[in-house]
Amino acid sequence: MVKFEQIKGFIFDLDGVIANTSTYHAEAWHQLADKLGVTWTDDLANQLKGVGRMDSLNMILEYGGKLNDYTEDEKIQLAAEKNDNYLKLLETLDKSQILPGMEEFIEDIADHNYLISLASSSKNSPRVLEKLGLSQYFNAKVDPATLKHGKPDPEIYVRGAEVLNLRPEECIGLEDAIAGVKSINGAGETSVGIGDANLLHEADINFANTSEVTLANIKDALDSVRV
Ligand code: BG6
Ligand code: MG
C-alpha cells in the first residue's frame, strides 16, 4: 500500500460518488428494462453501476436472454431512448443533489493543492458537473468517448492519472461501483470504495457513505494498513 504522503492527485467517478445521479441512471434503465420485458433486480442494478451506455444495454439484454433479439441499429435506438429517460430526470438537477460532504471534500483537496481529474463513463458527465457547479475544481476530465474499453477495464483510470501528469501510485480513485473499483485497481492506483463494503470488498479503503470521505480519514486508513 502507498504512503499517504506519496499521494498527489484524486481521480473521481461522478455518478454515485459526487452526486446521486446513479439512482437516475438506474431508474432510466429500469424504465427501458420494463419495456423490453427484462425483470429488474438489485443484482442487475449493481452489475450495471459504472458501466458505459452500450455495454449496459448488452448486459440487460443478456440478463433477459434477449441478446440476439435486436439489430445493432435497434440497440442504438434503445440506448438513445434510455438516454432520453435519463435527461428528463436530469432536468431538475442542481447543487442539492451533491452527495453529503463531497463539495467540502473537493474544496479541501483543491485547497491542499492536490490535482483532480474525472474518470466517469458517462458522456453526460461534463453537463452534470456544470449543473452541480463543480466543474471548475477539475484540472482535467477523461472523455469516455475516446476510450477503447469501458470499466472494469483499467483504461479510464490509467488516463485519469495521465491527464494530470501523475504516476498511478500517486493517485487515489474514488468509486461506488464494483466495475469502477476493478478499473482503479487494474490501473495500479489506490481505490476508495464508497458504499456496501461487502459488494466493494476489492477496494483498498472502504467508506460506508460519502460523509466519511475526508483527507483525515483517508490518511488514517492508509496509515493503519501500514502498521
Ligand atoms: C456511469 C454510470 O457513470 O455512466 C452508468 O454509473 C451509466 O450508470 C454510464 O450507464 C454511462 O452514462 P451515459 O450518460 O454516457 O449514458
Ligand atoms: Mg459511479
mmCIF file of N, CA and C in Angstrom, residues 10 15 29 40-41 77 124 148 161 210 221:
data_model
loop_
_atom_site.group_PDB
_atom_site.id
_atom_site.type_symbol
_atom_site.label_atom_id
_atom_site.label_comp_id
_atom_site.label_asym_id
_atom_site.label_seq_id
_atom_site.Cartn_x
_atom_site.Cartn_y
_atom_site.Cartn_z
ATOM 1 N N PHE A 10 -6.303 13.077 -7.061
ATOM 2 C CA PHE A 10 -7.530 12.313 -6.837
ATOM 3 C C PHE A 10 -8.289 12.205 -8.163
ATOM 4 N N ASP A 15 -21.134 9.651 -11.027
ATOM 5 C CA ASP A 15 -22.460 9.166 -10.625
ATOM 6 C C ASP A 15 -22.345 8.231 -9.420
ATOM 7 N N TRP A 29 -32.678 3.069 -16.792
ATOM 8 C CA TRP A 29 -32.515 1.700 -17.320
ATOM 9 C C TRP A 29 -33.689 0.817 -16.910
ATOM 10 N N TRP A 40 -36.218 -6.473 -13.600
ATOM 11 C CA TRP A 40 -35.228 -5.615 -12.932
ATOM 12 C C TRP A 40 -34.953 -6.166 -11.542
ATOM 13 N N THR A 41 -33.699 -6.379 -11.197
ATOM 14 C CA THR A 41 -33.336 -6.874 -9.862
ATOM 15 C C THR A 41 -32.208 -6.005 -9.285
ATOM 16 N N GLN A 77 -30.952 2.686 -31.049
ATOM 17 C CA GLN A 77 -32.229 3.351 -30.740
ATOM 18 C C GLN A 77 -32.613 3.180 -29.274
ATOM 19 N N ASN A 124 -22.589 12.214 -20.404
ATOM 20 C CA ASN A 124 -23.312 13.375 -19.855
ATOM 21 C C ASN A 124 -22.554 14.035 -18.711
ATOM 22 N N LYS A 148 -11.090 2.920 -25.625
ATOM 23 C CA LYS A 148 -11.339 1.650 -26.341
ATOM 24 C C LYS A 148 -12.188 0.722 -25.480
ATOM 25 N N ALA A 161 -4.959 9.392 -14.511
ATOM 26 C CA ALA A 161 -3.656 9.801 -13.956
ATOM 27 C C ALA A 161 -2.829 10.527 -15.013
ATOM 28 N N THR A 210 -20.582 8.888 1.643
ATOM 29 C CA THR A 210 -19.704 9.987 1.228
ATOM 30 C C THR A 210 -19.322 10.913 2.386
ATOM 31 N N ALA A 221 -6.746 5.652 7.208
ATOM 32 C CA ALA A 221 -6.909 4.321 6.595
ATOM 33 C C ALA A 221 -5.585 3.838 6.005
#
